[in-house]
Short mmCIF file of N, CA and C and ligand atoms in Angstrom, two decimals:
data_model
loop_
_atom_site.label_atom_id
_atom_site.label_comp_id
_atom_site.label_asym_id
_atom_site.label_seq_id
_atom_site.Cartn_x
_atom_site.Cartn_y
_atom_site.Cartn_z
N MET E 25 4.79 -36.85 63.06
CA MET E 25 5.52 -36.42 61.85
C MET E 25 6.48 -35.76 62.50
N SER E 26 7.67 -35.46 61.97
CA SER E 26 9.10 -34.95 63.34
C SER E 26 9.55 -33.54 62.98
N ALA E 27 9.67 -32.71 63.65
CA ALA E 27 9.86 -31.33 63.39
C ALA E 27 11.52 -30.69 63.26
N GLU E 28 11.59 -32.62 64.11
CA GLU E 28 13.38 -32.65 63.80
C GLU E 28 13.67 -32.17 62.12
N GLY E 29 13.05 -33.63 61.47
CA GLY E 29 13.01 -34.14 60.00
C GLY E 29 13.32 -32.64 59.14
N GLU E 30 12.37 -31.99 59.45
CA GLU E 30 11.88 -31.29 59.43
C GLU E 30 13.10 -29.69 58.94
N LYS E 31 13.34 -29.68 59.32
CA LYS E 31 14.67 -29.06 60.29
C LYS E 31 15.96 -29.15 59.49
N GLN E 32 16.41 -30.63 58.89
CA GLN E 32 17.20 -31.10 58.68
C GLN E 32 18.63 -30.48 57.50
N PRO E 33 17.29 -30.34 56.39
CA PRO E 33 18.37 -30.04 55.61
C PRO E 33 18.76 -28.16 55.68
N GLU E 34 18.72 -27.46 56.76
CA GLU E 34 18.67 -26.54 56.69
C GLU E 34 20.23 -26.38 58.00
N LEU E 35 20.28 -27.27 58.83
CA LEU E 35 21.56 -27.83 59.61
C LEU E 35 22.50 -28.56 59.35
N ARG E 36 21.87 -28.81 57.90
CA ARG E 36 23.11 -30.16 57.45
C ARG E 36 24.23 -29.82 57.45
N VAL E 37 25.60 -30.51 57.73
CA VAL E 37 27.18 -29.98 57.87
C VAL E 37 27.21 -31.14 57.04
N GLY E 38 28.60 -31.59 56.67
CA GLY E 38 29.07 -32.58 56.50
C GLY E 38 28.95 -32.14 54.98
N PRO E 39 29.49 -33.93 53.88
CA PRO E 39 29.69 -33.81 52.54
C PRO E 39 28.34 -32.83 52.25
N ASP E 40 29.55 -32.29 50.69
CA ASP E 40 28.22 -31.38 49.58
C ASP E 40 27.80 -32.47 49.55
N PRO E 41 25.95 -32.11 49.43
CA PRO E 41 25.67 -33.35 48.31
C PRO E 41 25.70 -33.30 46.66
N ASN E 42 26.10 -31.54 46.18
CA ASN E 42 26.49 -31.88 44.83
C ASN E 42 27.89 -32.26 44.63
N VAL E 43 28.57 -33.03 45.72
CA VAL E 43 29.98 -33.46 45.34
C VAL E 43 29.95 -34.71 45.29
N VAL E 44 30.66 -35.32 44.76
CA VAL E 44 29.59 -36.89 44.38
C VAL E 44 31.91 -37.50 45.82
N TYR E 45 31.10 -38.50 46.65
CA TYR E 45 32.63 -38.87 48.20
C TYR E 45 33.13 -40.23 47.78
N PRO E 46 33.85 -41.00 47.43
CA PRO E 46 35.49 -40.02 48.37
C PRO E 46 35.52 -38.87 46.61
N VAL E 47 36.07 -37.72 46.52
CA VAL E 47 36.66 -37.37 45.86
C VAL E 47 38.05 -38.69 44.72
N LYS E 48 37.77 -38.05 43.26
CA LYS E 48 38.34 -39.64 42.97
C LYS E 48 39.87 -38.01 41.92
N VAL E 49 40.39 -39.23 42.71
CA VAL E 49 42.05 -39.04 42.02
C VAL E 49 42.76 -39.86 40.90
N GLN E 50 43.68 -39.21 40.35
CA GLN E 50 43.77 -39.95 39.26
C GLN E 50 45.31 -39.83 39.45
N TYR E 51 45.99 -41.01 39.63
CA TYR E 51 47.27 -41.49 39.05
C TYR E 51 47.88 -41.54 38.43
N CYS E 52 49.26 -40.87 37.88
CA CYS E 52 50.09 -41.02 37.05
C CYS E 52 50.74 -42.62 37.07
N GLY E 53 50.58 -43.26 35.87
CA GLY E 53 51.28 -44.52 36.46
C GLY E 53 53.35 -44.66 36.26
N ASN E 54 53.08 -43.31 35.67
CA ASN E 54 54.78 -42.94 35.77
C ASN E 54 55.29 -42.91 36.78
N CYS E 55 55.16 -41.76 37.10
CA CYS E 55 55.47 -40.90 38.35
C CYS E 55 54.74 -40.91 39.60
N SER E 56 53.13 -42.12 39.70
CA SER E 56 52.44 -42.07 40.28
C SER E 56 52.43 -40.79 41.14
N LEU E 57 52.10 -39.81 40.90
CA LEU E 57 51.83 -38.47 41.42
C LEU E 57 50.27 -38.55 40.64
N PRO E 58 49.77 -37.70 41.56
CA PRO E 58 48.40 -37.70 41.01
C PRO E 58 48.19 -36.32 39.52
N ILE E 59 47.79 -37.14 38.95
CA ILE E 59 48.32 -36.76 37.56
C ILE E 59 47.89 -34.78 37.31
N GLU E 60 47.22 -34.31 37.67
CA GLU E 60 47.84 -32.66 37.85
C GLU E 60 48.85 -32.11 38.67
N TYR E 61 49.87 -33.35 39.10
CA TYR E 61 51.76 -32.46 39.66
C TYR E 61 52.71 -33.43 38.66
N CYS E 62 51.88 -33.59 37.38
CA CYS E 62 53.04 -34.46 37.06
C CYS E 62 53.60 -33.55 35.72
N GLU E 63 53.03 -32.18 35.38
CA GLU E 63 53.99 -31.49 35.47
C GLU E 63 55.63 -31.04 35.58
N TYR E 64 55.35 -30.79 37.11
CA TYR E 64 56.36 -30.80 38.36
C TYR E 64 57.53 -31.67 37.93
N TYR E 65 57.38 -33.40 37.57
CA TYR E 65 58.28 -34.64 37.15
C TYR E 65 58.87 -34.24 36.25
N PRO E 66 60.06 -34.26 36.67
CA PRO E 66 61.71 -34.04 35.49
C PRO E 66 61.37 -34.76 34.60
N ASP E 67 60.51 -36.27 34.27
CA ASP E 67 60.04 -37.06 33.49
C ASP E 67 58.68 -36.90 33.18
N TYR E 68 58.46 -35.43 32.40
CA TYR E 68 57.54 -35.54 32.54
C TYR E 68 56.36 -35.92 31.03
N PRO E 69 58.15 -35.44 30.02
CA PRO E 69 57.62 -35.97 28.56
C PRO E 69 56.95 -37.76 28.86
N LYS E 70 57.45 -38.30 29.72
CA LYS E 70 56.61 -39.98 29.46
C LYS E 70 55.94 -39.57 30.42
N CYS E 71 55.72 -38.84 31.29
CA CYS E 71 53.98 -39.39 31.88
C CYS E 71 52.85 -38.46 30.91
N LYS E 72 53.03 -37.83 30.23
CA LYS E 72 51.97 -37.37 28.87
C LYS E 72 52.20 -39.10 27.77
N GLU E 73 53.02 -39.73 28.08
CA GLU E 73 52.94 -40.73 27.22
C GLU E 73 52.06 -41.61 28.11
N TRP E 74 52.29 -41.92 29.55
CA TRP E 74 51.57 -43.02 30.34
C TRP E 74 49.86 -42.29 30.11
N LEU E 75 50.09 -40.68 30.07
CA LEU E 75 48.44 -40.60 29.67
C LEU E 75 47.39 -40.86 29.05
N GLU E 76 48.03 -40.18 28.18
CA GLU E 76 47.88 -40.84 26.37
C GLU E 76 47.27 -41.82 25.55
N LYS E 77 48.26 -42.79 26.98
CA LYS E 77 47.77 -44.70 26.47
C LYS E 77 47.12 -45.01 27.68
N ASN E 78 46.90 -44.09 28.78
CA ASN E 78 46.17 -45.14 29.80
C ASN E 78 44.85 -43.78 30.05
N LEU E 79 45.28 -42.88 30.19
CA LEU E 79 43.87 -41.70 30.35
C LEU E 79 44.28 -40.98 29.00
N PRO E 80 43.50 -40.82 28.03
CA PRO E 80 43.59 -40.64 26.77
C PRO E 80 42.38 -39.38 27.34
N SER E 81 41.54 -38.98 28.09
CA SER E 81 40.49 -37.59 28.04
C SER E 81 41.18 -36.36 28.97
N GLU E 82 42.29 -38.06 29.71
CA GLU E 82 43.44 -36.69 30.25
C GLU E 82 44.21 -35.09 29.70
N PHE E 83 44.54 -36.90 28.96
CA PHE E 83 45.97 -36.52 28.16
C PHE E 83 45.36 -35.44 27.84
N GLU E 84 44.30 -35.29 27.04
CA GLU E 84 43.68 -33.82 25.57
C GLU E 84 43.55 -32.96 26.44
N LYS E 85 42.85 -32.52 28.31
CA LYS E 85 43.27 -31.38 28.98
C LYS E 85 44.48 -30.95 28.90
N VAL E 86 45.56 -31.99 29.95
CA VAL E 86 47.15 -31.35 29.88
C VAL E 86 48.00 -30.85 27.88
N LYS E 87 47.31 -31.89 27.08
CA LYS E 87 47.44 -31.24 25.48
C LYS E 87 47.61 -29.88 25.39
N LEU E 88 45.54 -29.67 26.01
CA LEU E 88 45.61 -28.25 25.03
C LEU E 88 46.28 -27.69 26.32
N VAL E 89 46.10 -27.91 27.42
CA VAL E 89 46.84 -26.85 27.89
C VAL E 89 48.78 -26.22 27.31
N ASP E 90 48.66 -27.39 27.24
CA ASP E 90 50.52 -26.84 27.20
C ASP E 90 50.74 -26.59 25.67
N ASP E 91 49.89 -26.98 24.65
CA ASP E 91 50.09 -26.46 23.28
C ASP E 91 49.43 -24.94 23.00
N THR E 92 49.44 -24.34 24.04
CA THR E 92 49.02 -22.16 24.19
C THR E 92 50.27 -22.54 25.00
N THR E 93 51.05 -22.91 24.94
CA THR E 93 52.37 -22.87 25.64
C THR E 93 53.72 -22.85 25.25
N THR E 94 53.87 -24.15 24.21
CA THR E 94 55.24 -24.43 24.18
C THR E 94 55.37 -23.57 23.72
N GLU E 95 56.74 -23.28 23.23
CA GLU E 95 58.16 -22.56 22.28
C GLU E 95 57.35 -22.23 21.32
N ALA E 96 56.91 -23.88 20.14
CA ALA E 96 56.40 -23.69 18.94
C ALA E 96 55.46 -23.32 18.71
N GLY E 97 55.08 -23.10 19.73
CA GLY E 97 53.31 -22.48 19.66
C GLY E 97 53.29 -20.72 18.67
N SER E 98 54.63 -20.40 19.65
CA SER E 98 54.98 -18.67 19.96
C SER E 98 55.86 -18.25 18.36
N THR E 99 56.62 -19.01 18.18
CA THR E 99 57.12 -19.21 17.09
C THR E 99 56.25 -19.20 16.30
N GLU E 100 54.85 -19.57 16.53
CA GLU E 100 54.28 -19.82 15.14
C GLU E 100 53.71 -18.62 14.86
N ASP E 101 53.15 -17.89 15.87
CA ASP E 101 52.38 -17.01 16.10
C ASP E 101 54.06 -15.38 15.54
N GLU E 102 54.37 -15.98 15.58
CA GLU E 102 56.16 -14.99 15.95
C GLU E 102 56.32 -15.22 14.04
N LYS E 103 55.85 -15.91 14.03
CA LYS E 103 55.87 -16.21 11.52
C LYS E 103 54.68 -15.21 11.12
N LYS E 104 53.42 -15.62 11.50
CA LYS E 104 52.66 -15.44 11.42
C LYS E 104 52.85 -13.52 11.70
N ARG E 105 53.45 -13.12 12.50
CA ARG E 105 53.91 -11.24 12.37
C ARG E 105 54.07 -11.42 12.12
N GLN E 106 55.34 -11.94 11.42
CA GLN E 106 56.07 -11.39 10.34
C GLN E 106 55.73 -11.52 8.80
N LYS E 107 54.85 -12.14 8.74
CA LYS E 107 53.81 -12.50 7.66
C LYS E 107 52.98 -11.07 7.56
N ARG E 108 51.84 -10.55 8.14
CA ARG E 108 51.62 -10.07 8.54
C ARG E 108 52.16 -8.73 8.14
N GLY E 109 53.23 -8.48 8.65
CA GLY E 109 54.00 -6.89 8.49
C GLY E 109 54.86 -6.52 7.26
N GLY E 110 55.18 -8.12 6.37
CA GLY E 110 56.24 -7.72 5.59
C GLY E 110 56.63 -6.79 4.49
N LYS E 111 56.28 -7.72 3.69
CA LYS E 111 56.40 -6.46 2.38
C LYS E 111 55.52 -5.88 2.26
N GLY E 112 54.50 -5.15 2.63
CA GLY E 112 53.25 -4.06 2.24
C GLY E 112 53.63 -3.22 3.16
N MET E 113 54.07 -3.24 4.58
CA MET E 113 54.34 -2.52 5.62
C MET E 113 55.88 -1.82 4.24
N LEU E 114 56.58 -1.85 4.09
CA LEU E 114 57.94 -1.58 3.53
C LEU E 114 57.43 -0.64 2.78
N LYS E 115 56.30 -0.78 1.94
CA LYS E 115 55.88 -0.25 0.81
C LYS E 115 55.03 1.17 1.03
N THR E 116 54.66 0.82 1.77
CA THR E 116 53.56 2.02 2.38
C THR E 116 53.86 2.91 3.71
N LYS E 117 55.12 1.75 4.59
CA LYS E 117 54.61 1.96 6.37
C LYS E 117 54.07 1.74 6.91
N LYS E 118 53.82 2.11 8.36
CA LYS E 118 52.10 2.29 8.74
C LYS E 118 50.91 2.76 8.39
N LYS E 119 50.22 2.35 8.43
CA LYS E 119 49.06 2.75 7.36
C LYS E 119 48.85 4.63 8.62
N GLU E 120 48.72 4.20 10.12
CA GLU E 120 48.01 5.28 10.52
C GLU E 120 48.85 6.51 10.68
N GLU E 121 50.68 5.95 10.27
CA GLU E 121 51.65 7.56 9.93
C GLU E 121 51.44 7.56 8.98
N VAL E 122 50.64 7.05 8.08
CA VAL E 122 50.26 7.91 6.10
C VAL E 122 50.40 9.19 6.53
N GLN E 123 50.27 9.22 5.90
CA GLN E 123 50.02 11.62 5.71
C GLN E 123 49.10 11.39 4.15
N LYS E 124 48.11 11.88 4.75
CA LYS E 124 47.50 12.22 3.34
C LYS E 124 47.53 13.19 1.93
N LEU E 125 48.42 12.19 1.71
CA LEU E 125 49.54 12.88 0.37
C LEU E 125 49.49 12.89 -0.55
N ILE E 126 48.82 12.61 -2.12
CA ILE E 126 49.02 12.88 -3.70
C ILE E 126 50.60 13.06 -3.74
N THR E 127 51.16 12.38 -4.24
CA THR E 127 52.20 12.82 -5.19
C THR E 127 52.68 12.21 -6.45
N VAL E 128 52.62 13.60 -7.42
CA VAL E 128 53.13 13.63 -9.28
C VAL E 128 54.18 12.92 -9.21
N SER E 129 54.45 13.62 -10.34
CA SER E 129 56.18 12.78 -10.74
C SER E 129 56.35 13.05 -12.31
N ARG E 130 57.12 12.87 -12.76
CA ARG E 130 57.78 12.51 -14.14
C ARG E 130 58.55 12.01 -13.78
N ALA E 131 58.51 10.63 -14.80
CA ALA E 131 59.69 9.45 -15.25
C ALA E 131 59.46 9.31 -16.83
N PRO E 132 60.83 9.27 -16.79
CA PRO E 132 60.97 8.78 -18.73
C PRO E 132 60.52 7.28 -18.86
N ARG E 133 59.96 7.84 -20.42
CA ARG E 133 59.34 6.26 -21.06
C ARG E 133 60.00 6.38 -22.75
N GLY E 134 61.40 5.60 -22.56
CA GLY E 134 61.69 5.43 -23.61
C GLY E 134 63.71 6.71 -23.89
N LYS E 135 63.54 7.15 -25.26
CA LYS E 135 63.77 8.59 -24.83
C LYS E 135 63.60 10.20 -25.55
N LYS E 136 62.27 9.84 -25.91
CA LYS E 136 61.73 11.00 -25.64
C LYS E 136 60.36 10.98 -24.70
N LYS E 137 59.63 10.25 -24.64
CA LYS E 137 58.32 10.18 -24.12
C LYS E 137 58.46 9.61 -21.87
N SER E 138 57.89 10.33 -22.36
CA SER E 138 57.06 10.53 -19.71
C SER E 138 56.50 9.91 -19.63
N VAL E 139 55.78 9.69 -18.58
CA VAL E 139 54.82 8.67 -18.60
C VAL E 139 55.12 10.14 -16.66
N THR E 140 53.74 10.12 -16.51
CA THR E 140 53.51 10.47 -14.43
C THR E 140 52.76 8.89 -13.99
N VAL E 141 53.22 9.79 -12.85
CA VAL E 141 53.53 8.90 -12.25
C VAL E 141 52.40 9.22 -10.78
N VAL E 142 51.19 8.62 -10.18
CA VAL E 142 50.66 9.39 -9.12
C VAL E 142 50.70 8.30 -8.13
N GLN E 143 50.68 8.84 -7.25
CA GLN E 143 51.08 8.35 -5.71
C GLN E 143 50.25 8.96 -4.48
N GLY E 144 50.13 7.94 -3.80
CA GLY E 144 48.93 8.31 -2.85
C GLY E 144 47.90 8.84 -3.01
N LEU E 145 46.64 8.25 -3.60
CA LEU E 145 45.11 8.42 -3.82
C LEU E 145 44.86 7.74 -2.73
N SER E 146 45.49 6.19 -2.51
CA SER E 146 44.41 5.62 -1.77
C SER E 146 44.35 5.90 -0.75
N THR E 147 45.07 6.94 0.20
CA THR E 147 45.33 6.95 1.52
C THR E 147 43.92 8.59 1.08
N PHE E 148 43.13 8.94 0.45
CA PHE E 148 41.85 9.28 0.67
C PHE E 148 40.92 8.39 -0.38
N ASP E 149 41.42 7.28 -0.37
CA ASP E 149 39.90 5.80 0.00
C ASP E 149 39.50 5.44 -1.92
N ILE E 150 40.12 6.39 -2.52
CA ILE E 150 39.76 6.55 -4.01
C ILE E 150 40.11 5.39 -4.35
N ASP E 151 39.22 4.64 -4.68
CA ASP E 151 39.65 3.55 -6.21
C ASP E 151 40.53 3.21 -6.96
N LEU E 152 41.78 3.15 -6.77
CA LEU E 152 42.56 3.59 -7.66
C LEU E 152 42.13 2.89 -9.08
N LYS E 153 41.69 2.23 -9.41
CA LYS E 153 40.78 1.52 -11.01
C LYS E 153 39.96 2.37 -12.13
N VAL E 154 39.30 3.38 -10.49
CA VAL E 154 38.13 3.82 -11.56
C VAL E 154 38.79 5.30 -11.40
N ALA E 155 40.48 4.91 -10.89
CA ALA E 155 40.96 6.34 -10.95
C ALA E 155 41.48 6.86 -12.56
N ALA E 156 42.54 5.33 -12.40
CA ALA E 156 43.33 5.05 -13.25
C ALA E 156 42.62 5.14 -14.71
N LYS E 157 41.16 5.01 -14.96
CA LYS E 157 39.92 5.16 -16.25
C LYS E 157 39.06 6.52 -15.87
N PHE E 158 39.37 6.97 -15.19
CA PHE E 158 39.22 8.23 -14.79
C PHE E 158 40.32 9.66 -15.70
N PHE E 159 41.46 8.61 -15.37
CA PHE E 159 42.51 9.57 -16.20
C PHE E 159 42.97 8.98 -17.85
N GLY E 160 42.76 8.15 -17.62
CA GLY E 160 43.24 7.44 -19.61
C GLY E 160 41.95 8.09 -19.84
N SER E 161 41.00 8.22 -19.70
CA SER E 161 39.41 8.83 -20.31
C SER E 161 39.50 10.98 -20.17
N ARG E 162 40.35 11.07 -19.12
CA ARG E 162 40.57 12.84 -19.50
C ARG E 162 41.65 13.07 -20.19
N PHE E 163 42.48 12.58 -20.20
CA PHE E 163 43.83 12.18 -20.60
C PHE E 163 43.87 12.14 -22.28
N ALA E 164 42.85 10.81 -22.88
CA ALA E 164 43.07 10.51 -23.46
C ALA E 164 44.28 9.77 -24.03
N CYS E 165 44.80 8.85 -23.04
CA CYS E 165 45.72 8.07 -23.12
C CYS E 165 46.10 7.32 -21.96
N GLY E 166 46.73 6.20 -22.68
CA GLY E 166 46.89 5.03 -21.41
C GLY E 166 47.53 5.05 -19.92
N SER E 167 46.39 4.84 -19.16
CA SER E 167 46.43 4.05 -17.75
C SER E 167 46.41 3.29 -17.01
N SER E 168 47.26 2.64 -15.50
CA SER E 168 46.65 1.96 -15.57
C SER E 168 47.50 1.63 -13.77
N VAL E 169 46.98 1.21 -13.06
CA VAL E 169 47.11 1.15 -11.45
C VAL E 169 48.09 0.48 -12.13
N THR E 170 49.83 0.58 -10.88
CA THR E 170 50.69 -0.39 -11.16
C THR E 170 51.93 -0.38 -9.99
N GLY E 171 50.87 -0.49 -9.14
CA GLY E 171 51.20 -0.27 -7.28
C GLY E 171 50.34 -0.61 -6.58
N GLU E 172 50.90 -1.10 -5.04
CA GLU E 172 50.14 -1.06 -4.43
C GLU E 172 48.72 0.49 -4.10
N ASP E 173 49.22 1.72 -4.67
CA ASP E 173 48.94 2.59 -4.57
C ASP E 173 49.68 3.70 -5.34
N GLU E 174 49.44 3.30 -6.95
CA GLU E 174 50.12 4.39 -7.51
C GLU E 174 49.42 4.07 -8.69
N ILE E 175 49.50 4.52 -9.93
CA ILE E 175 48.72 4.80 -11.15
C ILE E 175 49.47 5.61 -12.19
N VAL E 176 49.79 5.03 -12.88
CA VAL E 176 50.95 5.53 -14.87
C VAL E 176 50.73 5.80 -15.06
N ILE E 177 50.50 7.18 -15.50
CA ILE E 177 49.56 7.87 -16.81
C ILE E 177 50.93 8.41 -18.10
N GLN E 178 50.16 7.00 -18.77
CA GLN E 178 50.91 7.12 -20.64
C GLN E 178 51.12 8.41 -21.25
N GLY E 179 51.68 9.39 -20.90
CA GLY E 179 51.85 10.81 -20.51
C GLY E 179 52.71 11.88 -19.85
N ASP E 180 52.87 12.97 -20.37
CA ASP E 180 53.54 14.51 -19.82
C ASP E 180 52.43 14.94 -18.68
N VAL E 181 51.62 14.71 -17.84
CA VAL E 181 50.48 15.40 -17.96
C VAL E 181 50.56 15.91 -16.46
N LYS E 182 51.58 16.02 -15.68
CA LYS E 182 52.00 16.13 -13.82
C LYS E 182 51.40 17.70 -14.18
N ASP E 183 51.39 18.40 -14.67
CA ASP E 183 50.68 19.96 -14.27
C ASP E 183 49.48 20.35 -14.18
N ASP E 184 48.45 18.95 -15.31
CA ASP E 184 47.30 19.30 -15.35
C ASP E 184 46.46 18.90 -14.04
N LEU E 185 47.90 17.77 -13.39
CA LEU E 185 46.71 17.14 -12.71
C LEU E 185 46.28 17.49 -11.64
N PHE E 186 47.22 19.08 -11.19
CA PHE E 186 46.93 20.08 -10.28
C PHE E 186 45.44 20.38 -10.23
N ASP E 187 45.32 20.83 -10.78
CA ASP E 187 43.75 20.93 -11.50
C ASP E 187 42.47 20.07 -11.81
N VAL E 188 43.31 18.77 -12.43
CA VAL E 188 42.28 17.66 -12.67
C VAL E 188 41.47 16.97 -11.24
N ILE E 189 42.85 16.31 -10.66
CA ILE E 189 42.43 15.80 -9.19
C ILE E 189 41.33 16.79 -8.59
N PRO E 190 41.77 17.56 -7.97
CA PRO E 190 40.82 18.80 -6.85
C PRO E 190 39.42 18.79 -7.72
N GLU E 191 39.64 19.26 -9.07
CA GLU E 191 38.93 18.93 -10.28
C GLU E 191 37.46 17.85 -9.50
N LYS E 192 37.64 16.57 -10.42
CA LYS E 192 37.70 15.60 -9.58
C LYS E 192 37.57 15.21 -8.69
N TRP E 193 38.21 15.31 -7.34
CA TRP E 193 37.77 14.32 -6.27
C TRP E 193 37.89 16.07 -5.37
N PRO E 194 36.58 16.59 -4.94
CA PRO E 194 36.98 17.91 -4.66
C PRO E 194 37.50 18.29 -2.73
N GLN E 195 37.31 16.80 -2.41
CA GLN E 195 38.20 16.59 -0.93
C GLN E 195 39.64 16.54 -0.97
N ILE E 196 40.27 17.08 -2.42
CA ILE E 196 42.02 16.47 -2.11
C ILE E 196 41.81 18.33 -2.43
N ASP E 197 42.23 19.17 -1.11
CA ASP E 197 43.28 20.35 -1.46
C ASP E 197 44.11 20.68 -2.83
N GLU E 198 44.19 21.22 -3.92
CA GLU E 198 46.03 21.11 -4.39
C GLU E 198 46.87 21.44 -3.82
N ASP E 199 46.59 22.08 -2.21
CA ASP E 199 48.07 21.73 -1.81
C ASP E 199 48.96 20.32 -1.12
N LEU E 200 47.60 19.91 -1.13
CA LEU E 200 47.17 18.39 -0.48
C LEU E 200 48.26 17.13 -1.30
N ILE E 201 48.69 18.00 -2.75
CA ILE E 201 49.64 17.25 -3.52
C ILE E 201 50.75 17.67 -3.86
N ASP E 202 51.30 16.80 -4.35
CA ASP E 202 53.43 17.32 -4.25
C ASP E 202 53.77 17.11 -5.69
N ASP E 203 54.52 17.95 -6.18
CA ASP E 203 54.69 17.92 -7.06
C ASP E 203 56.31 17.11 -6.74
N LEU E 204 57.25 16.47 -7.26
CA LEU E 204 58.03 15.53 -7.09
C LEU E 204 59.31 15.61 -8.04
N GLY E 205 58.91 15.69 -8.78
CA GLY E 205 59.77 16.70 -9.96
C GLY E 205 60.12 15.63 -11.14
N ASP E 206 61.15 15.25 -11.70
CA ASP E 206 61.25 13.92 -12.76
C ASP E 206 62.01 13.65 -11.88
N GLN E 207 62.01 12.49 -11.91
CA GLN E 207 62.59 10.55 -11.49
C GLN E 207 63.22 9.93 -12.85
N LYS E 208 64.22 9.18 -11.56
CA LYS E 208 64.36 8.50 -12.37
C LYS E 208 63.68 7.42 -12.64
N ARG E 209 63.59 6.46 -13.30
CA ARG E 209 63.32 4.97 -12.73
C ARG E 209 64.38 3.43 -13.19
ZN1 ZN T 27 53.17 -38.47 36.05
#
């Protein structure tokens, strides 16, 4: 038995047993630098070509890093952002800036008739389809959802809405309904 032999693991200096030596450095066939330096080489695109052919697994790594930083990637993001904030934003502006408010107005329909336009119900989380149906049966006339947050009731019922809306949806105070008067459509 050797006491020294037992102590050896604690005293070990030198190569880390978890690392395989010699550390393998892969050199680029295009610029002859270790491949992690290729990106600093002026002819990096050619290095990538070489990598793709000769060290596909390393190329994948380079490619992944590259894809997240290229200009193409960021313009793609830009496009998405613009799409997301496109049409919808113009109509309702930013959601968090929208005040809870309902507006009612009268709009001409034909020569003598008027329709009533109700906007803003969805700022109170009211289902517009349900609301349109309710107005239709309440006023016994046509009523439909005509926009993102707009219902048109076929008839001049604007003044009645100040009673009907708070009665149907108690969370809406009459003061939260704004009369926009007559609108030209
Ligand atoms: Zn290279």
